[in-house]
Tab-separated table of C-alpha atoms in Angstrom:
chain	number	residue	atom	x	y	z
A	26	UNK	CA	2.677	23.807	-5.757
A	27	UNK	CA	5.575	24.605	-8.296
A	28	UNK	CA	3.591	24.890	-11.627
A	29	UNK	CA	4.741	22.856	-14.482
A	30	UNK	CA	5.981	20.011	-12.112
A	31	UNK	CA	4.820	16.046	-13.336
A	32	UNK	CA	2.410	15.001	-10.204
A	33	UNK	CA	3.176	10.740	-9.775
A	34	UNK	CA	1.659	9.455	-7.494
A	35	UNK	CA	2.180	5.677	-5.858
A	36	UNK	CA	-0.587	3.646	-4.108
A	37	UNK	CA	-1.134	0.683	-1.973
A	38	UNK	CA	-3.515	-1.482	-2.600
A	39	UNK	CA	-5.088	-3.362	-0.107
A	40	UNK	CA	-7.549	-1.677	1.912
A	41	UNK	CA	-6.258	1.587	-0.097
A	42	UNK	CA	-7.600	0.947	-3.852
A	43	UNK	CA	-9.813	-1.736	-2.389
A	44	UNK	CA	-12.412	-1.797	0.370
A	45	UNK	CA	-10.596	-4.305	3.038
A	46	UNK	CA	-7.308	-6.797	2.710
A	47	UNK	CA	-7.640	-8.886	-0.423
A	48	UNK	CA	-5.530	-11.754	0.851
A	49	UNK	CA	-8.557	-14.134	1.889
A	50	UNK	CA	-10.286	-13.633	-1.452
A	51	UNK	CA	-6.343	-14.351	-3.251
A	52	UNK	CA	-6.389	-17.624	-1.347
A	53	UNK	CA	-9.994	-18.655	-1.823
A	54	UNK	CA	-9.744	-18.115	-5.561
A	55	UNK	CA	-6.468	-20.942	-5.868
A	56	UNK	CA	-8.791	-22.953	-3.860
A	57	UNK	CA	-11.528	-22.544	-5.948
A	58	UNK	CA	-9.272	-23.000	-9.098
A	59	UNK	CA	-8.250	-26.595	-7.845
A	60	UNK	CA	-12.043	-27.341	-6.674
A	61	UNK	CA	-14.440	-25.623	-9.176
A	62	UNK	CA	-17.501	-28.078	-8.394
A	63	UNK	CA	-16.916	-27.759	-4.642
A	64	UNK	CA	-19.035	-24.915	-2.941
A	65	UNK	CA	-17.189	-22.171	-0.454
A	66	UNK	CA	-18.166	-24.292	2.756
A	67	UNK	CA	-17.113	-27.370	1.084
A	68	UNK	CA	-14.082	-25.758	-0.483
A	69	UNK	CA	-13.088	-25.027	3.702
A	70	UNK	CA	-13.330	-28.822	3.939
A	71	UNK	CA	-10.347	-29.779	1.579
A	72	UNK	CA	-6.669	-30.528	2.086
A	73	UNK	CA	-5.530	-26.761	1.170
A	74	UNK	CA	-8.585	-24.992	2.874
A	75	UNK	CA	-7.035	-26.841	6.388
A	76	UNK	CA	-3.851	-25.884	5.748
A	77	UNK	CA	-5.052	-22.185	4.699
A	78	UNK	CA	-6.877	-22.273	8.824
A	79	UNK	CA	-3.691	-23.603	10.122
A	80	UNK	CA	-1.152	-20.898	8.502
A	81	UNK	CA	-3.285	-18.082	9.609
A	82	UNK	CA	-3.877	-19.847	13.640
A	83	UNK	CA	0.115	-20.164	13.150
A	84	UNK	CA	0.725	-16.656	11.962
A	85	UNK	CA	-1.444	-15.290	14.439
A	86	UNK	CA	0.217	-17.280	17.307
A	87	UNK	CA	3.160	-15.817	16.581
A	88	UNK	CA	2.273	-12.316	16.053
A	89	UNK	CA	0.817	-12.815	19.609
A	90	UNK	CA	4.167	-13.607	20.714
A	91	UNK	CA	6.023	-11.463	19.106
A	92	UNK	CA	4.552	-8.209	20.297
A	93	UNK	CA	4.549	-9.934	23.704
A	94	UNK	CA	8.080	-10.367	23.848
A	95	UNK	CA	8.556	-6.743	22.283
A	96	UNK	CA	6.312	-4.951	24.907
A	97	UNK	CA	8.454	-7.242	27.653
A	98	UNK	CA	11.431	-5.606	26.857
A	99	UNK	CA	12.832	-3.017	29.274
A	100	UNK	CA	12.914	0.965	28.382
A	101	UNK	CA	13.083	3.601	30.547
A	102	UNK	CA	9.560	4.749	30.363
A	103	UNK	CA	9.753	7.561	28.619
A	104	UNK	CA	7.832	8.743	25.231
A	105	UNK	CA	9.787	9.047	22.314
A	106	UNK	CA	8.413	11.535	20.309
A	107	UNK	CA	9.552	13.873	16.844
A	108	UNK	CA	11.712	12.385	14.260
A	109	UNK	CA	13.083	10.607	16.686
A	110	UNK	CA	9.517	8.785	17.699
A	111	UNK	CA	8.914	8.440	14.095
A	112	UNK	CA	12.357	6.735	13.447
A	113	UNK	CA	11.641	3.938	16.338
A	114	UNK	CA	8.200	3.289	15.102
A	115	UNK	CA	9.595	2.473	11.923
A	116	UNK	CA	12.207	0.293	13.067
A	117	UNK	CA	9.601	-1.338	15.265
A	118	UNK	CA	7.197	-2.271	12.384
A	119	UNK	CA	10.331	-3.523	10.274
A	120	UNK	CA	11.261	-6.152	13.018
A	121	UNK	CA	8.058	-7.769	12.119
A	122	UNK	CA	10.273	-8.937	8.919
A	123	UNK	CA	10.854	-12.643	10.510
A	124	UNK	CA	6.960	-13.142	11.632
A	125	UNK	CA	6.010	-12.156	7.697
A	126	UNK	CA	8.770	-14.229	5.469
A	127	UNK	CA	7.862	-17.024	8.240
A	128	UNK	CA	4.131	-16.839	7.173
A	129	UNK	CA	4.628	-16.526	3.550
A	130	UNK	CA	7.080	-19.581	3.249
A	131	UNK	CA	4.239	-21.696	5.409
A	132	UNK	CA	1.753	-20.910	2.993
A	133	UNK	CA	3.880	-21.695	-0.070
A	134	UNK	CA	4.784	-24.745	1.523
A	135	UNK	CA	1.275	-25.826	2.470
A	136	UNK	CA	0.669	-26.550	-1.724
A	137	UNK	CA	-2.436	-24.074	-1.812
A	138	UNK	CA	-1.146	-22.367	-4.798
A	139	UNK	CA	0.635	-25.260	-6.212
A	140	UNK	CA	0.313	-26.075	-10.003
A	141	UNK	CA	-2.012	-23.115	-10.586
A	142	UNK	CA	-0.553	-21.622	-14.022
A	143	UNK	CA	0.946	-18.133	-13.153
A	144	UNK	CA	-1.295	-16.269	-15.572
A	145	UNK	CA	-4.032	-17.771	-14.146
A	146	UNK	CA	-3.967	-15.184	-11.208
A	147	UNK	CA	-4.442	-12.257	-13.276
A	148	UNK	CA	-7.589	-13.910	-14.374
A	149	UNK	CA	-8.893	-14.803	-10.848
A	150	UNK	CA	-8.124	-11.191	-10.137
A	151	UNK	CA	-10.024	-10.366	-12.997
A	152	UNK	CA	-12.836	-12.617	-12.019
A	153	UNK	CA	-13.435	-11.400	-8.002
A	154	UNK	CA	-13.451	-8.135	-8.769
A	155	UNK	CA	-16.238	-8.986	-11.515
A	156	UNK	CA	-19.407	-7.014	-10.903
A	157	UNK	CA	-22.768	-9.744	-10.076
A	158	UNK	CA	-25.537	-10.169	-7.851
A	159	UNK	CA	-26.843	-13.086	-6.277
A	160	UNK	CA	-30.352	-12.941	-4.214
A	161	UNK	CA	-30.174	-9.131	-4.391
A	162	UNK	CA	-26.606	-8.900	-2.686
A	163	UNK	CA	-23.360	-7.613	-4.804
A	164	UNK	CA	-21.286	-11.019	-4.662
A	165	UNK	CA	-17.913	-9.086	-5.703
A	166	UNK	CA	-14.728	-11.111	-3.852
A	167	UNK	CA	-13.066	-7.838	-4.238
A	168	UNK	CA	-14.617	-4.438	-4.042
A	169	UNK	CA	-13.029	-1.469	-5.437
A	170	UNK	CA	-13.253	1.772	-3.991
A	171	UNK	CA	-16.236	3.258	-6.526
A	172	UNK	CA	-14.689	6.321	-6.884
A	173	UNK	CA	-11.198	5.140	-8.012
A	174	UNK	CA	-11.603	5.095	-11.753
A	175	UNK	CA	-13.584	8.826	-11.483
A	176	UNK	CA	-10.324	9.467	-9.508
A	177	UNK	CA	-8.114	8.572	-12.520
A	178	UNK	CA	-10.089	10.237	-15.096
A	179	UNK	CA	-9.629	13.533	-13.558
A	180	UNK	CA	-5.671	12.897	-12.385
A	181	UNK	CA	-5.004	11.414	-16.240
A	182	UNK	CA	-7.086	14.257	-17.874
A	183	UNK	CA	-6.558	17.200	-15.610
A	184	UNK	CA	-3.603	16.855	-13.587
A	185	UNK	CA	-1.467	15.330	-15.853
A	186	UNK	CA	-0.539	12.712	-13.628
A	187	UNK	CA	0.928	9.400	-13.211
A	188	UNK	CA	0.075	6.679	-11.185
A	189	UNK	CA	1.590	3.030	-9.810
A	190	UNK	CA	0.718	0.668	-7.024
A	191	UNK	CA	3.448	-1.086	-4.435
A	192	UNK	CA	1.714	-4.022	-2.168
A	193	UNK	CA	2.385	-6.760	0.344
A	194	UNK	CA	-0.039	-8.504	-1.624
A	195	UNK	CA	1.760	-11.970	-2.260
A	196	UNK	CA	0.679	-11.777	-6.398
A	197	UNK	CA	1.126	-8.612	-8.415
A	198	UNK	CA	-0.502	-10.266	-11.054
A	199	UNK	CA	-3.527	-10.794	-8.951
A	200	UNK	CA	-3.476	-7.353	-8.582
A	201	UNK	CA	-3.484	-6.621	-11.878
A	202	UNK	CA	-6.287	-8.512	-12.700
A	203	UNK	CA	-8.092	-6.478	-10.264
A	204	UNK	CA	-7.190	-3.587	-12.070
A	205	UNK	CA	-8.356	-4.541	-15.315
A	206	UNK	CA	-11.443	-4.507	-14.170
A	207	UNK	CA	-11.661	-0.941	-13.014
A	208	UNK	CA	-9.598	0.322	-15.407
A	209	UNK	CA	-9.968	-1.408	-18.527
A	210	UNK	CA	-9.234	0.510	-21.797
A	211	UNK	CA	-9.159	3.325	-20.033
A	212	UNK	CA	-5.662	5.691	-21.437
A	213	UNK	CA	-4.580	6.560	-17.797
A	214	UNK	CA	-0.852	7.446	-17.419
A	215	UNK	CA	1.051	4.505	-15.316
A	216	UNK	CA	4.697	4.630	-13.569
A	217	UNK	CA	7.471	2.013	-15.228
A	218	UNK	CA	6.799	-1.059	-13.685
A	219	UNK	CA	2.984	0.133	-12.479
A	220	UNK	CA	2.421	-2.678	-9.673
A	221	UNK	CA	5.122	-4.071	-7.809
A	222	UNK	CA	4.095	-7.156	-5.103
A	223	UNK	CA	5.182	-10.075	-4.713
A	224	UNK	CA	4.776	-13.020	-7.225
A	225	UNK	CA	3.894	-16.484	-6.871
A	226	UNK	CA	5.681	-19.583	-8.598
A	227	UNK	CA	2.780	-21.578	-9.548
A	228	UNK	CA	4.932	-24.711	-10.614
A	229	UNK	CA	6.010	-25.179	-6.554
A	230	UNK	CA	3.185	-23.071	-4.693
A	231	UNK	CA	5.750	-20.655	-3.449
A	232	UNK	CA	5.399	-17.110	-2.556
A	233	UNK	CA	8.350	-14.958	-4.000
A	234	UNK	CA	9.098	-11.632	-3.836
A	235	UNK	CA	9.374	-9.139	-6.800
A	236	UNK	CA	12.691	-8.415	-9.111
A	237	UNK	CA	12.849	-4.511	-7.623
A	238	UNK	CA	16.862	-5.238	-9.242
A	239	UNK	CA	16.140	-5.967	-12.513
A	240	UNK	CA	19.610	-6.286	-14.011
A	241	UNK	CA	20.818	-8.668	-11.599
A	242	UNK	CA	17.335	-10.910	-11.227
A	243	UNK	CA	16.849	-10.538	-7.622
A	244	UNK	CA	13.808	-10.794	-5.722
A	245	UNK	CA	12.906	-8.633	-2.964
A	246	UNK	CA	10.052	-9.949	-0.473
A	247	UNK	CA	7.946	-7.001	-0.090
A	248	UNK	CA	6.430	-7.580	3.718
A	249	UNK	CA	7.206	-3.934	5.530
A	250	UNK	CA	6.884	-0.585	5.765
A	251	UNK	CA	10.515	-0.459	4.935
A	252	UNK	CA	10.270	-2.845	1.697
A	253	UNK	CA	7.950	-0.394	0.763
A	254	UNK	CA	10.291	2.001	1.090
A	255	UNK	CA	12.687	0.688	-1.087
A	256	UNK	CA	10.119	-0.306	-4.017
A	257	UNK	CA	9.079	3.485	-3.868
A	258	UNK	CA	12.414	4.663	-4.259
A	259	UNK	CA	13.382	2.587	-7.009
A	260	UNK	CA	9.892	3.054	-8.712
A	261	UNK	CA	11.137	7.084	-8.537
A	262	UNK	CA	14.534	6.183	-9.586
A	263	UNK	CA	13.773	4.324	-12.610
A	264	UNK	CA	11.400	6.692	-13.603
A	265	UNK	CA	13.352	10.493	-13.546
A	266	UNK	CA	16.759	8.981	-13.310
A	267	UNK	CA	17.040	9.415	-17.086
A	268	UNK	CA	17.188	13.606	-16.696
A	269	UNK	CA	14.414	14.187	-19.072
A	270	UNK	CA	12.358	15.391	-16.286
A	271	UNK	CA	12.466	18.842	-14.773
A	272	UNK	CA	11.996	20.140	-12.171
A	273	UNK	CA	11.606	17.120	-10.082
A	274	UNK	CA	8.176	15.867	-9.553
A	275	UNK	CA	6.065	15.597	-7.392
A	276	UNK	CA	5.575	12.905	-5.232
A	277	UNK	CA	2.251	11.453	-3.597
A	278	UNK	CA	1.472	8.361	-1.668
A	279	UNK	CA	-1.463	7.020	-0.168
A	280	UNK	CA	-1.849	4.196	1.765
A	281	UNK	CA	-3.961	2.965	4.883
A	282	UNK	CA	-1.829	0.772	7.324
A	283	UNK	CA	1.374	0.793	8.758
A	284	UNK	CA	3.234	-1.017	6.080
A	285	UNK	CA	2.756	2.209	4.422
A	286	UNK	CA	4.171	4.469	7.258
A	287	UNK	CA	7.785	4.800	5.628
A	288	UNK	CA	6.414	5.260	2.307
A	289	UNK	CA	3.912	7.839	3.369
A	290	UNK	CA	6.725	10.209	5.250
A	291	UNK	CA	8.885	9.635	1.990
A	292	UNK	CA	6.799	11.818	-0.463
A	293	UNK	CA	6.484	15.163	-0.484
A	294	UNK	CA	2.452	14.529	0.610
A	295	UNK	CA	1.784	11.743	2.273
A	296	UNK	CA	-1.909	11.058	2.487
A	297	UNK	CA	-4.001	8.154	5.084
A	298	UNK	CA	-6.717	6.310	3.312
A	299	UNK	CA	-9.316	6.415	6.316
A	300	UNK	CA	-11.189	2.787	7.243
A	301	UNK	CA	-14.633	3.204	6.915
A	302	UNK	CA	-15.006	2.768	10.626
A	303	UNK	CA	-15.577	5.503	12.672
A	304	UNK	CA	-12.282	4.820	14.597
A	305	UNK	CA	-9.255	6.075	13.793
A	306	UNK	CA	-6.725	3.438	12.585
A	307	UNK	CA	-3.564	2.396	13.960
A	308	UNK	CA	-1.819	4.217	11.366
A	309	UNK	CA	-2.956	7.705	12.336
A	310	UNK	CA	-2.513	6.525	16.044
A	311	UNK	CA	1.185	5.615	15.339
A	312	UNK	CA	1.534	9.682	13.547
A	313	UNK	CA	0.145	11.048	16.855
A	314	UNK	CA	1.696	8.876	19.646
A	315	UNK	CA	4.892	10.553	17.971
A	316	UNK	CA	3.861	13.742	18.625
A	317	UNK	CA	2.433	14.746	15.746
A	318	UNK	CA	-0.895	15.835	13.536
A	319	UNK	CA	-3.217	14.343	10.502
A	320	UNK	CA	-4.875	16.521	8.693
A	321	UNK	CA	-7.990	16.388	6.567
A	322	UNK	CA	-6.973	17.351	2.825
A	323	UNK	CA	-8.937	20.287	2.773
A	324	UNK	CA	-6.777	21.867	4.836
A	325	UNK	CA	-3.589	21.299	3.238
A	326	UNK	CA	-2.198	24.483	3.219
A	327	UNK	CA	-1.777	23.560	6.702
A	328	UNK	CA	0.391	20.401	5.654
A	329	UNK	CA	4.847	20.768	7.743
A	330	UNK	CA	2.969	23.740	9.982
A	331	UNK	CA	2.418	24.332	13.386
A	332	UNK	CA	-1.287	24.486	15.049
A	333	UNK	CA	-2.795	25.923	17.963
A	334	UNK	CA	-1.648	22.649	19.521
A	335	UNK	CA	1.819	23.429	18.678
A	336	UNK	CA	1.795	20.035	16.856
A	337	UNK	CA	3.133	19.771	13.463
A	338	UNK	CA	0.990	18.388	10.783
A	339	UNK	CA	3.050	15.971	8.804
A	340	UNK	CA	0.185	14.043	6.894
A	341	UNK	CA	-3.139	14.249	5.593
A	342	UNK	CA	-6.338	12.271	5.503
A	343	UNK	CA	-8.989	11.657	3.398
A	344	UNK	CA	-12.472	8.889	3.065
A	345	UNK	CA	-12.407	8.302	-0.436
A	346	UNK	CA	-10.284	9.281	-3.264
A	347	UNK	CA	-12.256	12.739	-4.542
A	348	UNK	CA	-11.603	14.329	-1.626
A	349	UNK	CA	-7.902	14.637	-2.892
A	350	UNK	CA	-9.685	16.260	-6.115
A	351	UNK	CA	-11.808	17.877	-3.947
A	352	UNK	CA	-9.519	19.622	-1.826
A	353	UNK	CA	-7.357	21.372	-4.709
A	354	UNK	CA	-4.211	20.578	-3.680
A	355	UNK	CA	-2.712	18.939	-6.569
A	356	UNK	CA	-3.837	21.798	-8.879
A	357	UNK	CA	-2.704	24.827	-6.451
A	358	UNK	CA	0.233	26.239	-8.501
A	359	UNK	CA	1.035	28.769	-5.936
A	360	UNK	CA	1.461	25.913	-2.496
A	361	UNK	CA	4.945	24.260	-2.265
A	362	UNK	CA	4.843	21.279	-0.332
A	363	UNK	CA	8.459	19.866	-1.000
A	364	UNK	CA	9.703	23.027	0.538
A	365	UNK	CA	7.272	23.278	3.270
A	366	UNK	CA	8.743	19.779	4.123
A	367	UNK	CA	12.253	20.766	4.082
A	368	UNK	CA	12.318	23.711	6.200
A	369	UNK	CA	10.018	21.234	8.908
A	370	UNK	CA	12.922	18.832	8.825
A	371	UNK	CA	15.473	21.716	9.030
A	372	UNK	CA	13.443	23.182	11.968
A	373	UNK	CA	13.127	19.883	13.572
A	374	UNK	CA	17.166	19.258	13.400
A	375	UNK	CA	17.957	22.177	14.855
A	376	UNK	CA	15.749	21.768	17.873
């Protein structure tokens, strides 16, 4: 890596910076928030825990029927692989735009989050991610991964670098609550604007997206890979657009699903967030039906280069976030991934 360059690197955050999909825990909290004296199985019983069952049999439903009428359609048979592959897969996972703004109006029209006070989510944030036991058992909502803030320490305090979060989450302040928690006063480095999601309008219940514009008050739903995209760019933009950085930094993102596909072949290292599963995920599955490798962050070096298989390795993996520190990548003055990336990509043209 080019010494003296500023490291900033974005993150999702479900199932990235957290254990598993924080969603169900979002909507359970607003229930619980309307219903304190009611218990979780009573809680499932009321007006907005019904209508929470019937948007998610709904979005499902229609998930169902949208990848059926997707894998109806006719093609010629053959694999699409290369830049190519990885262009289709992308388009593919943004056409899931309709199923996603469907399922977020539903929700915000079903009143679950209606007259909740929109601070109030920061606090519920605060409050499931809240460390307690109950009969022996951690009763955390939300579980952060428990190296995160070890993680932070050393890229705040070693590396120098910065850090920001982009989600599909529907309520950035939720997420921010969550973050308090694991972060607290801790003097870590963030990116302008340090979590971008979407936002809910507590006064109608409705699920709106996030003012990426600033200047002109526009919200942007954030619900694909290729909203993620564009919240990473501008995240960058607003950041080094002011010429006070230079060289230009360098840019990691991490991420765990396929939202984050776009995002991931953006930076200059895009790194997968394993499941803890033993099987890989679909978003590693998606990298290699294109033709192409994952590779464990140890072996970096490796990172835009051919392999015995002749496969290009255009990501990396890792099961927890100090294998990143671990691996020495983002303190190896001499390895230049940005250029690495550019002569795969030139390669890859030519072909």
């Amino acid at each position: 890596m080019l010494n003296h360059r500023t490291i900033q690197i974005i993150l999702d955050f479900d199932g990235t910076i957290t254990t598993k999909d924080t969603i169900e825990p979002l909507v359970q909290s607003a229930i619980a928030f309307n219903h304190p004296s009611l218990s979780p199985s009573e809680r499932s019983q009321t007006p907005e825990g019904e209508a929470w069952d019937n948007c998610k049999s709904q979005y499902l439903a229609e998930l169902a029927e949208h990848y059926e009428k997707e894998n109806n359609e006719p093609n010629d048979g053959a694999a699409v692989t290369g830049l190519a592959g990885l262009e289709r897969e992308q388009r593919s996972l943004d056409a899931l735009r309709d199923v996603e703004l469907a399922s977020v109006q539903r929700v915000g029209e079903s009143g679950i989050f209606k007259g909740i006070p929109m601070e109030a989510f920061r606090e519920m944030g605060r409050a499931a991610a809240m460390t307690g036991e109950a009969e022996g058992k951690d009763n955390r909502a939300v579980v952060v991964r428990e190296d995160f803030r070890g993680f932070l320490g050393w890229l705040n305090q070693i590396v120098g670098g910065e850090f920001g979060v982009i989600s599909v989450n529907w309520s950035w302040k939720w997420v921010r609550g969550v973050l308090d928690v694991v972060i607290g006063n801790f003097n870590v480095k963030i990116i302008y604007g340090y979590v971008v999601a979407n936002d809910i309008d507590g006064s109608t219940g409705m699920i709106r997206g996030y003012p990426l514009h600033m200047l002109a008050r526009r919200r942007t739903y954030l619900l694909t890979t290729a909203d993620k995209l564009l919240a990473q760019k501008l995240m960058l933009h607003d950041k080094f657009s002011l010429g006070a950085v230079s060289p230009q930094p360098l840019t990691v993102y991490i991420g765990d699903s396929p939202t984050d596909l776009s995002p991931l072949l953006h930076a200059d290292i895009g790194i997968i967030m394993e499941s803890p599963s033993s099987t890989p995920g679909a978003l590693r599955n998606l990298i290699e039906k294109c033709g192409y490798r994952v590779l464990p962050a140890s072996k970096y070096k490796e990172l835009y280069r051919k392999g015995d298989s002749e496969k290009v390795a255009i990501l990396l993996s890792v099961n927890n976030f100090m294998e990143i520190k671990d691996s020495g990548m983002l303190e190896d003055e001499k390895w230049d991934p940005t250029a690495a990336k550019e002569a795969w990509k030139k390669a890859e043209s030519e072909d």
